[in-house]
Amino acid sequence: HHNFDPLHGKTIHLRTSPENIATNLVTLSTLVPPLLKGGLGGDRAPATTNISPPVPPLLKGNSTLVPPLLKGGLGGDRASELNEHLQLWHNTETQIRQTIDQKFSSINNIIEPKVSWLLSQILPPRTPIFIANSMPVRDVEFFWKPNHLEIKPFFNRGANGIDGTLSTALGVAHRNQSSILLTGDLALLHDTNGFLIKNNLVGHLTIILINNNGGGIFEMLPVAKFDPPFEEFFATPQHINFAQLCATYGVEHEIINDWEQLTEKLNLLPNSGIRVLELPTNRRTDAKWRQDNLSKFAKGL
């Protein structure tokens, strides 16, 4: 009940369950007309009382459940329009997914976007995967292929950025099913001392390191056209030999040169320890590939 917001904003923090909130909202909707008396009476009052819950996408096409939800708010033609709209989204998603699958299936060279697409299909069922910020989490959002493997994703978003990426992934893997970290080189370098937990780790973590020698996400922005200062102050390449870095901490390291090699390494994950599978990539080439193809995917090309 205390206001702990240092900015003293208007937010009210409710310590309750979603079910309790939903119940109270439904109850509130029955009380709206009395509340409006004396303030918003007359013709305006009825217009504000027509409160109907949105139709959950999972109910699409279920003739026994949708009509009751639509009563008073989205009945008749409106319900039909909604179903048509949802079906359009479904058809578009299916078409674009097929286009993406065909595109990646024909690519043999190592490019960043295909990593996420391939991981979604070859990891053991229910594998925990920690996804680093910047381009990895965006590529997962763009290209991860929906399926029934029940992969468990983890990620940090917000002001903390790439802080603690490796340490958090190790925390996910500790006393858990063998886990994956998908990360770029800068995010991993920001927390390399996380490797010091190696001797206390109970479990296994495979680190899929996309090494494009810098901040690939900035290649996607207009600032990339201005060099200098782009390369030094935005891309910030570090030119690190990760094999030597891993040797310092006693961590297994291997360069991945093709998709077959990556698939072989991930079909069956080890039970203990830490290993780094490094995929060298070219951030300029990968950025251009995204820029050339994302708009085409959106058009179903």
XYZ file of C-alpha atoms in Angstrom:
301
model
C 0.000 0.000 0.000
C 3.053 2.289 0.133
C 4.083 4.267 -2.944
C 7.668 3.168 -3.595
C 7.811 4.897 -6.962
C 10.550 7.577 -6.662
C 8.871 9.551 -9.450
C 5.527 9.438 -7.581
C 3.687 8.392 -10.733
C 0.063 7.419 -11.039
C 0.745 3.672 -11.135
C -1.099 1.619 -8.531
C 0.598 -1.676 -7.664
C -1.903 -4.458 -7.006
C -0.688 -7.405 -4.948
C -3.210 -9.915 -6.186
C -3.752 -12.620 -8.791
C -4.837 -12.176 -12.435
C -7.942 -14.233 -11.629
C -8.925 -11.818 -8.861
C -8.438 -8.831 -11.158
C -10.580 -10.441 -13.854
C -13.336 -11.213 -11.363
C -13.332 -7.641 -10.098
C -13.404 -6.206 -13.616
C -16.452 -8.288 -14.468
C -18.119 -7.146 -11.251
C -17.204 -3.540 -12.020
C -18.832 -3.763 -15.456
C -22.190 -4.474 -13.774
C -21.782 -1.388 -11.579
C -21.003 1.101 -14.342
C -24.572 2.429 -14.861
C -25.102 3.349 -11.160
C -21.693 5.020 -11.081
C -22.605 7.141 -14.056
C -25.797 8.493 -12.530
C -25.609 12.212 -11.991
C -22.418 12.544 -14.006
C -22.754 10.903 -17.399
C -26.473 10.182 -17.535
C -28.794 10.365 -20.482
C -27.792 9.205 -23.934
C -24.103 8.925 -23.118
C -24.438 6.438 -20.257
C -25.531 3.403 -22.283
C -22.652 3.829 -24.735
C -20.097 3.342 -21.945
C -21.653 0.188 -20.527
C -21.166 -2.076 -23.527
C -18.109 -3.876 -22.153
C -17.274 -7.199 -23.833
C -14.090 -9.248 -23.399
C -11.874 -9.775 -26.452
C -12.006 -13.145 -28.164
C -8.892 -15.212 -27.338
C -7.120 -16.415 -30.542
C -7.337 -20.009 -29.281
C -11.137 -19.827 -29.541
C -11.005 -19.010 -33.232
C -13.404 -21.238 -35.122
C -14.965 -22.755 -31.995
C -18.661 -22.206 -32.633
C -19.655 -23.412 -29.148
C -17.473 -20.912 -27.276
C -17.209 -17.807 -29.415
C -20.895 -16.738 -29.643
C -21.426 -16.382 -25.848
C -18.310 -14.232 -25.573
C -19.441 -12.064 -28.428
C -22.929 -11.359 -27.117
C -23.578 -7.662 -26.678
C -20.261 -6.622 -28.161
C -19.105 -8.497 -31.258
C -22.140 -10.411 -32.462
C -23.316 -11.169 -35.991
C -21.260 -9.711 -38.829
C -18.587 -8.414 -36.445
C -17.799 -11.950 -35.284
C -17.492 -13.092 -38.884
C -15.141 -10.217 -39.684
C -13.007 -11.126 -36.668
C -12.724 -14.752 -37.775
C -11.790 -13.646 -41.285
C -9.121 -11.333 -39.859
C -7.629 -14.101 -37.722
C -7.685 -16.508 -40.656
C -5.866 -13.926 -42.781
C -3.121 -13.653 -40.152
C -2.907 -17.447 -39.971
C -2.615 -17.836 -43.750
C -0.037 -15.054 -44.002
C 2.043 -16.570 -41.201
C 1.959 -19.969 -42.895
C 3.023 -18.520 -46.240
C 5.887 -16.470 -44.787
C 7.109 -19.421 -42.713
C 7.258 -21.574 -45.832
C 9.228 -18.849 -47.625
C 11.704 -18.565 -44.735
C 12.134 -22.354 -44.588
C 12.848 -22.557 -48.309
C 15.332 -19.687 -48.106
C 17.339 -21.087 -45.207
C 17.287 -24.641 -46.549
C 19.193 -23.429 -49.618
C 21.880 -21.524 -47.651
C 25.073 -23.499 -47.028
C 27.417 -20.774 -45.794
C 27.398 -19.660 -42.155
C 25.164 -16.620 -41.616
C 23.795 -15.360 -38.286
C 20.038 -15.484 -39.028
C 20.107 -19.188 -39.922
C 21.532 -20.103 -36.499
C 18.240 -19.358 -34.726
C 16.206 -21.106 -37.411
C 18.343 -24.242 -37.169
C 18.465 -24.292 -33.359
C 14.683 -24.327 -33.194
C 14.703 -27.705 -34.955
C 17.746 -29.621 -33.700
C 17.914 -29.039 -29.936
C 16.823 -31.898 -27.657
C 13.221 -31.517 -26.391
C 12.650 -29.071 -23.502
C 16.216 -27.706 -23.684
C 16.654 -24.470 -21.673
C 18.210 -21.750 -23.859
C 19.384 -18.342 -22.686
C 19.258 -15.802 -25.533
C 21.532 -12.767 -25.398
C 20.467 -9.239 -26.286
C 21.039 -7.328 -29.525
C 20.788 -9.460 -32.688
C 20.445 -12.989 -31.164
C 17.098 -12.242 -29.497
C 15.861 -10.453 -32.630
C 16.895 -13.292 -34.938
C 15.068 -15.726 -32.651
C 11.964 -13.551 -32.846
C 12.203 -13.330 -36.629
C 13.242 -16.839 -37.610
C 12.590 -19.369 -34.811
C 10.443 -22.113 -36.324
C 7.324 -23.011 -34.282
C 7.136 -26.664 -33.267
C 6.349 -28.981 -30.357
C 9.863 -29.421 -28.907
C 8.891 -27.332 -25.855
C 12.229 -25.478 -25.810
C 12.465 -23.262 -22.693
C 13.679 -19.728 -23.555
C 15.259 -17.303 -21.075
C 16.448 -13.738 -21.702
C 17.141 -10.403 -20.000
C 15.594 -7.296 -21.503
C 15.785 -3.747 -20.216
C 18.282 -1.237 -18.954
C 20.786 -3.876 -17.849
C 21.512 -4.697 -21.485
C 24.215 -7.357 -21.778
C 25.281 -7.304 -18.125
C 25.728 -10.781 -16.657
C 24.828 -12.718 -19.801
C 27.196 -15.635 -19.171
C 26.560 -15.749 -15.418
C 22.788 -15.796 -15.915
C 23.054 -18.601 -18.472
C 25.191 -20.603 -16.055
C 22.546 -20.009 -13.396
C 19.914 -21.415 -15.756
C 22.072 -24.488 -16.427
C 22.945 -25.172 -12.763
C 21.112 -28.291 -11.505
C 19.023 -28.234 -14.664
C 18.779 -30.060 -17.957
C 21.806 -29.493 -20.216
C 21.389 -25.908 -21.464
C 22.319 -23.545 -24.304
C 23.539 -19.946 -24.421
C 23.114 -18.151 -27.758
C 25.259 -15.028 -27.706
C 27.358 -12.597 -29.701
C 31.009 -11.912 -28.957
C 30.551 -8.586 -27.129
C 27.880 -9.932 -24.774
C 30.127 -12.873 -23.860
C 33.200 -10.662 -23.391
C 31.215 -8.405 -21.056
C 30.973 -11.223 -18.509
C 33.871 -13.624 -19.115
C 34.602 -13.931 -15.383
C 31.373 -15.889 -15.212
C 33.554 -18.800 -16.346
C 34.990 -18.858 -12.812
C 31.866 -20.714 -11.646
C 32.989 -23.669 -13.780
C 34.156 -25.807 -10.851
C 30.863 -25.276 -8.996
C 28.528 -25.861 -11.923
C 26.306 -28.899 -11.550
C 25.134 -29.520 -15.090
C 26.197 -28.454 -18.564
C 26.174 -25.289 -20.676
C 26.926 -25.156 -24.407
C 27.712 -21.623 -25.563
C 26.899 -20.947 -29.209
C 29.127 -17.962 -29.893
C 28.321 -15.881 -32.947
C 31.596 -14.048 -33.422
C 31.120 -11.155 -35.836
C 33.861 -9.110 -34.116
C 31.680 -6.292 -32.869
C 28.167 -5.077 -32.335
C 26.240 -6.472 -35.286
C 23.015 -4.733 -34.323
C 24.545 -1.326 -35.082
C 25.161 -2.418 -38.679
C 21.365 -2.377 -39.030
C 21.126 1.329 -38.110
C 21.697 4.461 -40.248
C 24.797 5.328 -38.204
C 26.613 2.466 -39.978
C 26.928 4.737 -43.018
C 29.210 7.134 -41.124
C 32.699 5.712 -40.698
C 34.531 7.171 -38.952
C 33.373 7.128 -36.184
C 31.134 4.022 -36.661
C 33.693 1.220 -36.486
C 35.559 2.481 -33.429
C 32.701 3.844 -31.324
C 29.653 1.775 -32.347
C 30.816 -1.569 -33.751
C 33.715 -1.634 -31.225
C 35.554 -4.732 -32.575
C 37.802 -6.388 -29.974
C 39.775 -8.880 -32.111
C 39.737 -11.581 -29.442
C 41.123 -15.089 -29.878
C 38.374 -17.022 -28.093
C 40.305 -20.292 -28.200
C 42.994 -18.697 -26.035
C 40.391 -17.037 -23.805
C 38.637 -20.356 -23.191
C 41.982 -22.060 -22.494
C 42.598 -19.485 -19.750
C 39.496 -20.719 -17.919
C 39.901 -24.379 -18.852
C 36.778 -24.311 -21.030
C 36.381 -26.496 -24.118
C 36.364 -24.560 -27.412
C 35.665 -25.534 -31.017
C 35.283 -23.614 -34.274
C 32.140 -24.502 -36.264
C 32.655 -24.405 -40.027
C 29.392 -25.826 -41.388
C 25.787 -26.566 -40.426
C 26.289 -30.339 -40.364
C 29.014 -29.952 -37.736
C 26.768 -27.723 -35.583
C 23.868 -30.154 -35.870
C 26.063 -33.069 -34.826
C 27.305 -31.177 -31.754
C 23.799 -30.262 -30.581
C 21.772 -33.404 -31.232
C 23.014 -34.859 -27.953
C 24.277 -32.414 -25.309
C 26.937 -33.365 -22.724
C 25.905 -33.839 -19.088
C 28.548 -31.663 -17.432
C 31.035 -28.860 -17.998
C 31.104 -25.815 -20.281
C 31.963 -25.703 -23.959
C 32.052 -22.943 -26.565
C 31.037 -23.583 -30.166
C 32.251 -20.546 -32.128
C 30.699 -19.555 -35.453
C 32.794 -16.868 -37.196
C 30.539 -14.570 -39.223
C 30.708 -11.285 -41.113
C 28.436 -8.660 -39.521
C 28.273 -6.449 -42.612
C 27.272 -9.351 -44.842
C 24.704 -10.568 -42.311
C 23.221 -7.090 -41.868
C 22.856 -6.703 -45.630
C 21.195 -10.147 -45.824
C 18.594 -9.092 -43.233
C 17.984 -5.761 -44.931
C 17.556 -7.441 -48.311
C 15.338 -10.292 -47.126
C 13.141 -9.056 -44.258
C 11.111 -6.838 -46.572
C 10.805 -9.700 -49.052
C 9.568 -12.052 -46.344
C 6.969 -9.469 -45.333
C 5.673 -9.498 -48.898
C 5.736 -13.300 -49.051
C 8.520 -13.295 -51.666
